[in-house]
Coordinates of C-alpha atoms (C1' of nucleotides) in Angstrom, one line a residue:
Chain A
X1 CA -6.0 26.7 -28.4
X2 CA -9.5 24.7 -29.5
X3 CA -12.0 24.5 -26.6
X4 CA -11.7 20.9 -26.8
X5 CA -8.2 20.8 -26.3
X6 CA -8.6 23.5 -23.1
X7 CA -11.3 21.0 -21.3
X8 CA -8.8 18.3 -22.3
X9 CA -6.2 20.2 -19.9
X10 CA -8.7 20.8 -17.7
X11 CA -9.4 17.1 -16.8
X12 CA -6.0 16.0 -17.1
X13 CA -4.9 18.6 -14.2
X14 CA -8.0 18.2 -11.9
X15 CA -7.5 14.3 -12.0
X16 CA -3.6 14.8 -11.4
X17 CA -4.3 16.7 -8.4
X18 CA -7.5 14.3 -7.0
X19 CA -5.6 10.8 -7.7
X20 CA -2.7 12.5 -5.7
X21 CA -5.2 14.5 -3.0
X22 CA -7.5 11.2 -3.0
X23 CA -6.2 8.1 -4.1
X24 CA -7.7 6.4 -7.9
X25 CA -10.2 4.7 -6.2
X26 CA -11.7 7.1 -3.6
X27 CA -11.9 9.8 -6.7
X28 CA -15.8 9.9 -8.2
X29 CA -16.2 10.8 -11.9
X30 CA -18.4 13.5 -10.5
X31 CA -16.2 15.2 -8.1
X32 CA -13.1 15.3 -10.9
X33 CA -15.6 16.9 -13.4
X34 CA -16.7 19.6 -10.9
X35 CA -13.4 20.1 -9.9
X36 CA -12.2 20.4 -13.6
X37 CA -15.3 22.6 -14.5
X38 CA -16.2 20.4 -16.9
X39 CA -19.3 18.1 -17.7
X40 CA -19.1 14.9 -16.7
X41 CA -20.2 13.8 -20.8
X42 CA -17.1 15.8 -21.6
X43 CA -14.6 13.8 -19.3
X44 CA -16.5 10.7 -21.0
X45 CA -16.0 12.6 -24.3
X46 CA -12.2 12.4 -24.2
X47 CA -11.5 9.2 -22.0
X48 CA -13.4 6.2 -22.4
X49 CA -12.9 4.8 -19.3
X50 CA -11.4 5.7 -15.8
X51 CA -8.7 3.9 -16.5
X52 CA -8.1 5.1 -19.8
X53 CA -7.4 8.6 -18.2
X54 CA -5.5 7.3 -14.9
X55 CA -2.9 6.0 -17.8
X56 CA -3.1 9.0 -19.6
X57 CA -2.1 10.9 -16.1
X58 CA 0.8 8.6 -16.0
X59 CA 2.1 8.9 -18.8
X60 CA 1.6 12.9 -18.8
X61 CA 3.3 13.2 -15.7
X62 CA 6.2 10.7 -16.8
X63 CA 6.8 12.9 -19.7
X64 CA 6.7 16.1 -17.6
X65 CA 10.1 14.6 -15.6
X66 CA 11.3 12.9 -18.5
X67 CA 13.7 16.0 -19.1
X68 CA 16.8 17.1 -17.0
X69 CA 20.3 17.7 -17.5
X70 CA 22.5 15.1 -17.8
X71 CA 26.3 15.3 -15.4
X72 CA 29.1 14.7 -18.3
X73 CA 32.5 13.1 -16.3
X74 CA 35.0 15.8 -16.5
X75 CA 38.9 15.0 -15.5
X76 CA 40.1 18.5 -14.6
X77 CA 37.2 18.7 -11.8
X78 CA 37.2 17.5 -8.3
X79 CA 35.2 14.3 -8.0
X80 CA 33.3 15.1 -5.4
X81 CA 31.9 18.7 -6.8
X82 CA 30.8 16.4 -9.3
X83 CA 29.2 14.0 -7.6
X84 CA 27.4 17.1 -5.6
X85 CA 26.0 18.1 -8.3
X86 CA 24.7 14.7 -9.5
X87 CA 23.3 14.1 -6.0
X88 CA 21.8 17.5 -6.1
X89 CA 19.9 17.2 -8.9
X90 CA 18.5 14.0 -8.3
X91 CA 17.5 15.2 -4.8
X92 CA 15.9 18.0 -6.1
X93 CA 13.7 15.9 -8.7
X94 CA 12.8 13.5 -5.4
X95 CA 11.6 15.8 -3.2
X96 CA 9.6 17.2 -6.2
X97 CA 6.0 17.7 -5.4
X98 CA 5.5 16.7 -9.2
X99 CA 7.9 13.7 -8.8
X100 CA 6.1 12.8 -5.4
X101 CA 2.7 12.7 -7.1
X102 CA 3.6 10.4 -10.2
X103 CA 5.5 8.5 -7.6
X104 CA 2.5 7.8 -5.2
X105 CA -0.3 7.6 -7.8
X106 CA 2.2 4.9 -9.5
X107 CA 2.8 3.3 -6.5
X108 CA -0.1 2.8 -5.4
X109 CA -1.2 0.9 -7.9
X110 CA 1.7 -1.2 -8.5
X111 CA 1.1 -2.2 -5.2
X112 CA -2.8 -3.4 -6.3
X113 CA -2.0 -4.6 -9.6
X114 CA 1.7 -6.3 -9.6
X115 CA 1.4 -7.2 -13.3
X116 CA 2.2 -3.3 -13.6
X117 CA 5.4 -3.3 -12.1
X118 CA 7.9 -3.3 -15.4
X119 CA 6.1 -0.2 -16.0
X120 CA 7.7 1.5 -12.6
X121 CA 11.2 0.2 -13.2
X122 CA 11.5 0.8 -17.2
X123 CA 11.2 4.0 -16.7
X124 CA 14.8 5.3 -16.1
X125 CA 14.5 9.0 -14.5
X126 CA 17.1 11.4 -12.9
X127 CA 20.3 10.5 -12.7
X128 CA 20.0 6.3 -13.3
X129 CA 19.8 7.4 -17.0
X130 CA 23.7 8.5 -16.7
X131 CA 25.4 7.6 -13.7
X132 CA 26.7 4.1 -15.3
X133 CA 28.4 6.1 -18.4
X134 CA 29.8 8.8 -15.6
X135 CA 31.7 6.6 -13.2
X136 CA 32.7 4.6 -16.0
X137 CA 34.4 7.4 -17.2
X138 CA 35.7 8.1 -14.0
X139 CA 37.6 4.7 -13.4
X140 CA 39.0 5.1 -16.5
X141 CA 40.5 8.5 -15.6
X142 CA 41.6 6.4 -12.9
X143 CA 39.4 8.9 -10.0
X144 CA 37.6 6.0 -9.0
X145 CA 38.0 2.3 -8.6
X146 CA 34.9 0.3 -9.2
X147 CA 34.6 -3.1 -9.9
X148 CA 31.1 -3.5 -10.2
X149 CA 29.7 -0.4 -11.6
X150 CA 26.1 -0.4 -12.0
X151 CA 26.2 -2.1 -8.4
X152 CA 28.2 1.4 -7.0
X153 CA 25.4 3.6 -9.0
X154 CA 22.6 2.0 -7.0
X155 CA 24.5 2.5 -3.6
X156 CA 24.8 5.9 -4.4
X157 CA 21.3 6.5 -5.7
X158 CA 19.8 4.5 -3.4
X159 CA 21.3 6.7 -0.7
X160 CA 19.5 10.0 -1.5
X161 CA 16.1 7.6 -2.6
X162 CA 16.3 6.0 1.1
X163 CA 16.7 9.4 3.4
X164 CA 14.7 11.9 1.3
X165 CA 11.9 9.9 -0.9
X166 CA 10.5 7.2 0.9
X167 CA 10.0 9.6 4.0
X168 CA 8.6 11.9 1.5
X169 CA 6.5 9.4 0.3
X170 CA 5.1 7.8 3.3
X171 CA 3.9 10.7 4.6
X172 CA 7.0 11.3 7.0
X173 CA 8.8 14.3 8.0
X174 CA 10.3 16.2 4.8
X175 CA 13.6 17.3 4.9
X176 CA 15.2 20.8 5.4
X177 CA 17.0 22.3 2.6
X178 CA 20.1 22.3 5.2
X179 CA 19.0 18.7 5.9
X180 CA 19.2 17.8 2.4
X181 CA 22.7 19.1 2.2
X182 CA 23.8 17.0 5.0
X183 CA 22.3 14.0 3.4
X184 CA 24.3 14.4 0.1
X185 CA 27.5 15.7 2.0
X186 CA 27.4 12.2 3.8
X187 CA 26.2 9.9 1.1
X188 CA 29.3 11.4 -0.8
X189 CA 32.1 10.5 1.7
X190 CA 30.8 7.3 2.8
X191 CA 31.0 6.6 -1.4
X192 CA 34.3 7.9 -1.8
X193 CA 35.8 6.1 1.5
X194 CA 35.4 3.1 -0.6
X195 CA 35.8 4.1 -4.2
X196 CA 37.9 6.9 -4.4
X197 CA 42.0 6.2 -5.4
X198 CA 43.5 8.1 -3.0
X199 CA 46.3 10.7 -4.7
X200 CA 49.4 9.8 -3.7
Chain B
X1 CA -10.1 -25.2 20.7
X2 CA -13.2 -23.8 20.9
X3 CA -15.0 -23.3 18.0
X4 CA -15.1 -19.7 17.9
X5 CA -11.4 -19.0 18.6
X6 CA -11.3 -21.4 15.7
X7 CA -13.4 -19.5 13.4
X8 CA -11.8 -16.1 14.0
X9 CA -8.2 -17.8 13.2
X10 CA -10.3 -18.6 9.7
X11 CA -11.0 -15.1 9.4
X12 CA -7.8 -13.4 10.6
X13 CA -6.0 -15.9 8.3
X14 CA -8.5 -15.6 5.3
X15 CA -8.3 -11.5 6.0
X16 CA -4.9 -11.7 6.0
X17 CA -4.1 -13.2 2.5
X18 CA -7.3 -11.5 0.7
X19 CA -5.6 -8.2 1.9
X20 CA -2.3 -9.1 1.0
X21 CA -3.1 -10.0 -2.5
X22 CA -6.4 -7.8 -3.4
X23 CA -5.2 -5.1 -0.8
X24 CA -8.2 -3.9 1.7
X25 CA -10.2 -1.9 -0.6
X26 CA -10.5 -4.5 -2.5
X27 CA -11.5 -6.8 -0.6
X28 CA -15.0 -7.2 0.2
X29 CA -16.9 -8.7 3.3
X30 CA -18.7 -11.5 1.2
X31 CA -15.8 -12.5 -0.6
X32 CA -13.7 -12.5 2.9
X33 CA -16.7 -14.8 4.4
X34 CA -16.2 -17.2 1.7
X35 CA -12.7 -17.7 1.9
X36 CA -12.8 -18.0 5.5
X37 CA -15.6 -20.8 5.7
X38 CA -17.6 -18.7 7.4
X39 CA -20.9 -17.2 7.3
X40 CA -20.8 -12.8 6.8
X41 CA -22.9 -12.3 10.1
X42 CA -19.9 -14.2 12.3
X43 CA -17.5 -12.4 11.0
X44 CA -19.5 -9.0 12.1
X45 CA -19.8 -11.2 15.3
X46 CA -16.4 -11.1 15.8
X47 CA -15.3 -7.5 14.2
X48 CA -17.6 -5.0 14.2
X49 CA -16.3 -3.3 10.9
X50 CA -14.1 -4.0 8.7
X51 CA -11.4 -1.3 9.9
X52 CA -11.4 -3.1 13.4
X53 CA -10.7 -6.2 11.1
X54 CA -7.9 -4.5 9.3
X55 CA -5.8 -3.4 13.1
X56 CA -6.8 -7.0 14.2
X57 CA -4.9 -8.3 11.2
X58 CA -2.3 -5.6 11.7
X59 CA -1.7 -6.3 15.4
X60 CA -1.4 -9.8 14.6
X61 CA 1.2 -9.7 12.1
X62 CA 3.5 -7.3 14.1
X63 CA 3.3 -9.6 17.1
X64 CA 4.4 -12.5 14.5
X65 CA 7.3 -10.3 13.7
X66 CA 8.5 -8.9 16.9
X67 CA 10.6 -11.3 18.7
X68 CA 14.2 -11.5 17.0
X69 CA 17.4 -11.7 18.8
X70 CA 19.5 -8.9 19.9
X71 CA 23.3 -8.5 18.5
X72 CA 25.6 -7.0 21.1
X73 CA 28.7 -5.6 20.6
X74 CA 31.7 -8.1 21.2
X75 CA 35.1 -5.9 21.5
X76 CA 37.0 -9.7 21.2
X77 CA 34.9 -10.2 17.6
X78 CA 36.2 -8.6 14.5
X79 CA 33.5 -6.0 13.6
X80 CA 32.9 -7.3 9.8
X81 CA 31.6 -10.5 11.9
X82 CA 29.4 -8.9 13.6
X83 CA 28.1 -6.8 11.5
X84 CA 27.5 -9.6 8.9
X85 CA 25.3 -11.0 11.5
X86 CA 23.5 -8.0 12.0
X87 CA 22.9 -8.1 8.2
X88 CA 21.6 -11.5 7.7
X89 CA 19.3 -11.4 10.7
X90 CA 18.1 -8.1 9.3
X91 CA 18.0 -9.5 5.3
X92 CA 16.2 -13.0 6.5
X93 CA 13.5 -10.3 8.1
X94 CA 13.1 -8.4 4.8
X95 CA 12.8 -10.8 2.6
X96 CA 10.2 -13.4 4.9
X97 CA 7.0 -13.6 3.7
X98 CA 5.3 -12.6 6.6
X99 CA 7.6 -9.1 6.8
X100 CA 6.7 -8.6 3.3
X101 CA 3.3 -9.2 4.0
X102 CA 2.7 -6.9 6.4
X103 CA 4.7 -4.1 5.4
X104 CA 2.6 -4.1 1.7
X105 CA -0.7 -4.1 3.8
X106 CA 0.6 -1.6 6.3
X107 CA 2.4 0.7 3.6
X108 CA -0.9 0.7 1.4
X109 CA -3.1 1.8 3.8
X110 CA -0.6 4.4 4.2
X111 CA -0.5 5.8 1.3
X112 CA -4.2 6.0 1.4
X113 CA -4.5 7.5 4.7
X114 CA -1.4 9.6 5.4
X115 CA -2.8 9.7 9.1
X116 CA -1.8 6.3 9.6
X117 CA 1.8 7.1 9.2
X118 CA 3.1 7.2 12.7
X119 CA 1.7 3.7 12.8
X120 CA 4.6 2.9 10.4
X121 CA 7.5 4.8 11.7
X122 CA 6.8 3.8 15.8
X123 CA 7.0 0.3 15.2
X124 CA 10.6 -0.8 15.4
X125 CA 11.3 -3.8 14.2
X126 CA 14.8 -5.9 13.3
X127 CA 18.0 -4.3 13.8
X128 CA 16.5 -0.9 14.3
X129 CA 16.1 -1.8 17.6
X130 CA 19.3 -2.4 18.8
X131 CA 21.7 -0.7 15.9
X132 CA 22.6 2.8 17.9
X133 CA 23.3 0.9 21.3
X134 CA 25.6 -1.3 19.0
X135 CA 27.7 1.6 17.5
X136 CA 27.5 3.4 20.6
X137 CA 29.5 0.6 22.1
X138 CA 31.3 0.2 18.8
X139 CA 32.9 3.8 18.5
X140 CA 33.8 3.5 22.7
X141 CA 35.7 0.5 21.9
X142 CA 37.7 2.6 19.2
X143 CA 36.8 0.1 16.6
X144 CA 34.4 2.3 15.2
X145 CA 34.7 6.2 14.4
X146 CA 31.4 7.8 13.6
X147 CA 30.1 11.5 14.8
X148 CA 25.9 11.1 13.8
X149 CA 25.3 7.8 15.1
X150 CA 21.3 7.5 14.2
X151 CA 22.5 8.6 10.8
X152 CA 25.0 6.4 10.4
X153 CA 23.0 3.4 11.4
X154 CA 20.1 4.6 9.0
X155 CA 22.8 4.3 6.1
X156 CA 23.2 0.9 7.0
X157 CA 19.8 -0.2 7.6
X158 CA 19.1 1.7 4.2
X159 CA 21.5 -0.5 1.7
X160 CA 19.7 -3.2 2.8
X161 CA 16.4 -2.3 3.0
X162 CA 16.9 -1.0 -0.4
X163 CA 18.5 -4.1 -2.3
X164 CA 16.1 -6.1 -0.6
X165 CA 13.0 -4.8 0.4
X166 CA 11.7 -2.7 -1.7
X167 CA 12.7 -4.1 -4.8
X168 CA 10.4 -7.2 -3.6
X169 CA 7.7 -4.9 -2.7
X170 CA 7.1 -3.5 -5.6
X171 CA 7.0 -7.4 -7.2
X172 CA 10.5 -6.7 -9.0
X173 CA 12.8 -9.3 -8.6
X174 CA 13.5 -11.4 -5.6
X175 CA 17.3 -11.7 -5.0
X176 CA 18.9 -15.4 -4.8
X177 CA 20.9 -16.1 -1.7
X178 CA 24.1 -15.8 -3.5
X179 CA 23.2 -12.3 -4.4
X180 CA 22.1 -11.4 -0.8
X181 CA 25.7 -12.0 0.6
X182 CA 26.9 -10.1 -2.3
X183 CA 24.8 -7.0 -1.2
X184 CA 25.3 -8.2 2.9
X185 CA 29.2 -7.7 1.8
X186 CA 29.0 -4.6 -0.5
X187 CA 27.1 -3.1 2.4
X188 CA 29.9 -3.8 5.1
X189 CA 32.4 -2.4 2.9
X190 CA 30.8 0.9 2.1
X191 CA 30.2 1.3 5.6
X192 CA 33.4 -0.2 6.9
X193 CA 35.5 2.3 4.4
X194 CA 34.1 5.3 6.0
X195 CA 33.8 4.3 9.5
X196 CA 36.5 2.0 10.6
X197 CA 39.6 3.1 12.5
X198 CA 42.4 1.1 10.7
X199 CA 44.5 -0.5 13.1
X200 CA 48.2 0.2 12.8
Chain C
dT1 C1' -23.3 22.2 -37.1
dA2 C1' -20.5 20.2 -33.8
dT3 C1' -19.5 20.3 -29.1
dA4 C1' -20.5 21.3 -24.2
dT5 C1' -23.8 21.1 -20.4
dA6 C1' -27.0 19.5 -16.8
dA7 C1' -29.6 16.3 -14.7
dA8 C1' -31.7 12.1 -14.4
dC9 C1' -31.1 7.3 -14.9
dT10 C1' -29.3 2.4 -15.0
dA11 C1' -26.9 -1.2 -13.2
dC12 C1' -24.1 -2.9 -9.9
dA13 C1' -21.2 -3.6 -5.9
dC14 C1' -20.6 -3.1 -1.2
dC15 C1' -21.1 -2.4 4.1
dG16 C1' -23.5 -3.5 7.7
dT17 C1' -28.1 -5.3 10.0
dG18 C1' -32.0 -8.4 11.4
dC19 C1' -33.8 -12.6 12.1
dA20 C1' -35.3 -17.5 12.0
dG21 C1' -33.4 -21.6 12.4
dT22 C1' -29.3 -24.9 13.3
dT23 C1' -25.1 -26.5 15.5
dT24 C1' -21.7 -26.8 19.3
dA25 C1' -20.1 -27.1 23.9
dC26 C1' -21.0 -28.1 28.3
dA27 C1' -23.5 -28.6 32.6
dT28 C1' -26.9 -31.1 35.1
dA29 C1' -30.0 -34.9 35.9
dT30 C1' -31.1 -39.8 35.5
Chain D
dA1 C1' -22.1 -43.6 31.7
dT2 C1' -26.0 -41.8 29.1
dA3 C1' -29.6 -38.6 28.3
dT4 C1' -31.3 -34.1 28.3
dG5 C1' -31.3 -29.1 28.8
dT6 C1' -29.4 -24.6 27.6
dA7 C1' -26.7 -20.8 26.3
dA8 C1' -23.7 -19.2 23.1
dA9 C1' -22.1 -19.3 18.6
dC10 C1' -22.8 -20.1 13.7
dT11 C1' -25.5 -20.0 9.3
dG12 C1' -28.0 -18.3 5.3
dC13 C1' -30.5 -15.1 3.3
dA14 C1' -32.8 -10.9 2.5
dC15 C1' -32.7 -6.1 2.8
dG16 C1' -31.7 -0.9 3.6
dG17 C1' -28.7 2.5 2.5
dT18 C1' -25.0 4.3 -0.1
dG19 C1' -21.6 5.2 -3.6
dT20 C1' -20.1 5.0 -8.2
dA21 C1' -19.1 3.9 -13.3
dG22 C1' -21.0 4.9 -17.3
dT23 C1' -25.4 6.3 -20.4
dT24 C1' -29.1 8.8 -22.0
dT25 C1' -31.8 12.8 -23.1
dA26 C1' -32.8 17.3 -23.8
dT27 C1' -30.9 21.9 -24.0
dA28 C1' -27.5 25.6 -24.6
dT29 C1' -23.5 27.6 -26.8
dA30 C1' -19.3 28.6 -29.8

DNA sequence: TATATAAACTACACCGTGCAGTTTACATAT
DNA sequence: ATATGTAAACTGCACGGTGTAGTTTATATA
């Protein structure tokens, strides 16, 4: 790897970790060049401005969770293993500290700057990408009935989003691993009591 | 009035929409003094720094938002009813200006000072207040059958809060009052479907 | 020879203070 | 009632101190 690609890295994870530590606007252009062991001409050298690298942090780290399996609808397995393992995933990528960080720095400055907020809700991450596609498959297998579907995936998501990110986020308690079971194991039945046909 | 009650409504008020729409960093004394009519030196007159400005403003808004009635559980009622209430006292508060308001100051101080979090989490506002009592009473009655009351009340509270609130937070879309009952009814249902005891 | 480094520098924005002078509110005297 | 005194509050402005984005310059290193 060129040296000027190393000091590259170098800046990119220092400021990850000092936006998230520190906030954008309480981070100096001193302190992130001490901590990335860098000059501060050299930070200059590869981003023009601050902002220039706070949006090449976001999109790093948005291309760093962009990845993740996708949960294909599958007739011959039990509905709820399924959904399980959908809910499992996507509780695993939001209570990721990498998910957290892109989350708060992102946040945050929606929250300053509202003309950024597409930006937050274009991104389609975890499980939103598929969830449409899967229940759709399973009301055709006739497993589920659903009338308005991308309405159901959102009461699902937002399930796992409301007891284990925003907590997360907001600087509350994090949950327990056993915790986070219970928190799937219940946002499961109380979406089946309403969606699931019932055999027999 | 006297004039100086006057003049630190001018400031509360001017504090309180510089803050909401610049956020507190942001904001700067001067600039806070000219929206408020007022000279720099009364508003140090009144608040020594501009933290002790920022709880004034906070204190403020939650007295605003605390009153609110209290739904109590009605055996004679059906429990949809009542719960619908529940709902549209609890979406009106989501969805007001001055809840919004607050809860974007509050949440990004926050997330810039994770100290501050208890701060959030103490305050109970809405139906938070009263929800457990009214399930408590709910499940006695046999209407209702749930074993982890806080939890179950958090689901509720959490359909809402995420259709409603945070999608307006983050300056996404604001929902039409048509689509609020649609999401007051959804919500019902889901929990209704897992809850209820069916009569007969 | 191109790039990194260190340190000093510029330009600016902001918090909070001090102070001289003015306005307001209200009590007391005529 | 009207005039006058007075204390409290407000104003406007300048200033100290601090922090920070971004630049410049001179030097070292791969």
């Amino acid at each position: 790897m060129k040296l000027t690609d190393k000091k590259r890295m170098q800046i990119l994870d220092a400021a990850e970790e000092l936006f998230h530590s520190s906030g954008v606007e309480h981070t100096s252009m001193d302190q992130l060049a001490l901590q990335a062991k860098v000059s501060k001409r050299t930070v200059y050298n590869h981003f023009a401005t601050k902002d220039a690298l706070f949006q090449a942090i976001l999109q790093r780290m948005f291309d760093k969770l962009a990845q993740g399996g996708e949960v294909r609808f599958n007739v011959a397995e039990p509905i709820d293993q399924q959904l399980r393992r959908i809910a499992q995933d996507e509780v695993a990528l939001l209570s990721s500290a990498a998910f957290l960080r892109v989350a708060k720095i992102a946040i945050m400055q929606v929250m300053q700057r509202p003309e950024l907020a597409q930006l937050m809700s274009d991104s389609s991450l975890g499980c939103k990408r598929y969830i449409d596609n899967f229940l759709t498959d399973a009301c055709t297998a006739g497993v589920l009935k659903i009338a308005d579907i991308p309405f159901a995936g959102k009461q699902f998501i937002y399930q796992l989003k409301s007891f284990v990110f925003y907590p997360s986020l907001f600087g509350l308690e994090q949950q327990t691993p056993a915790q986070q079971a219970h928190i799937i194991d219940e946002a499961i039945a109380l979406f089946l009591a309403r969606y699931q046909i019932k055999p027999g």
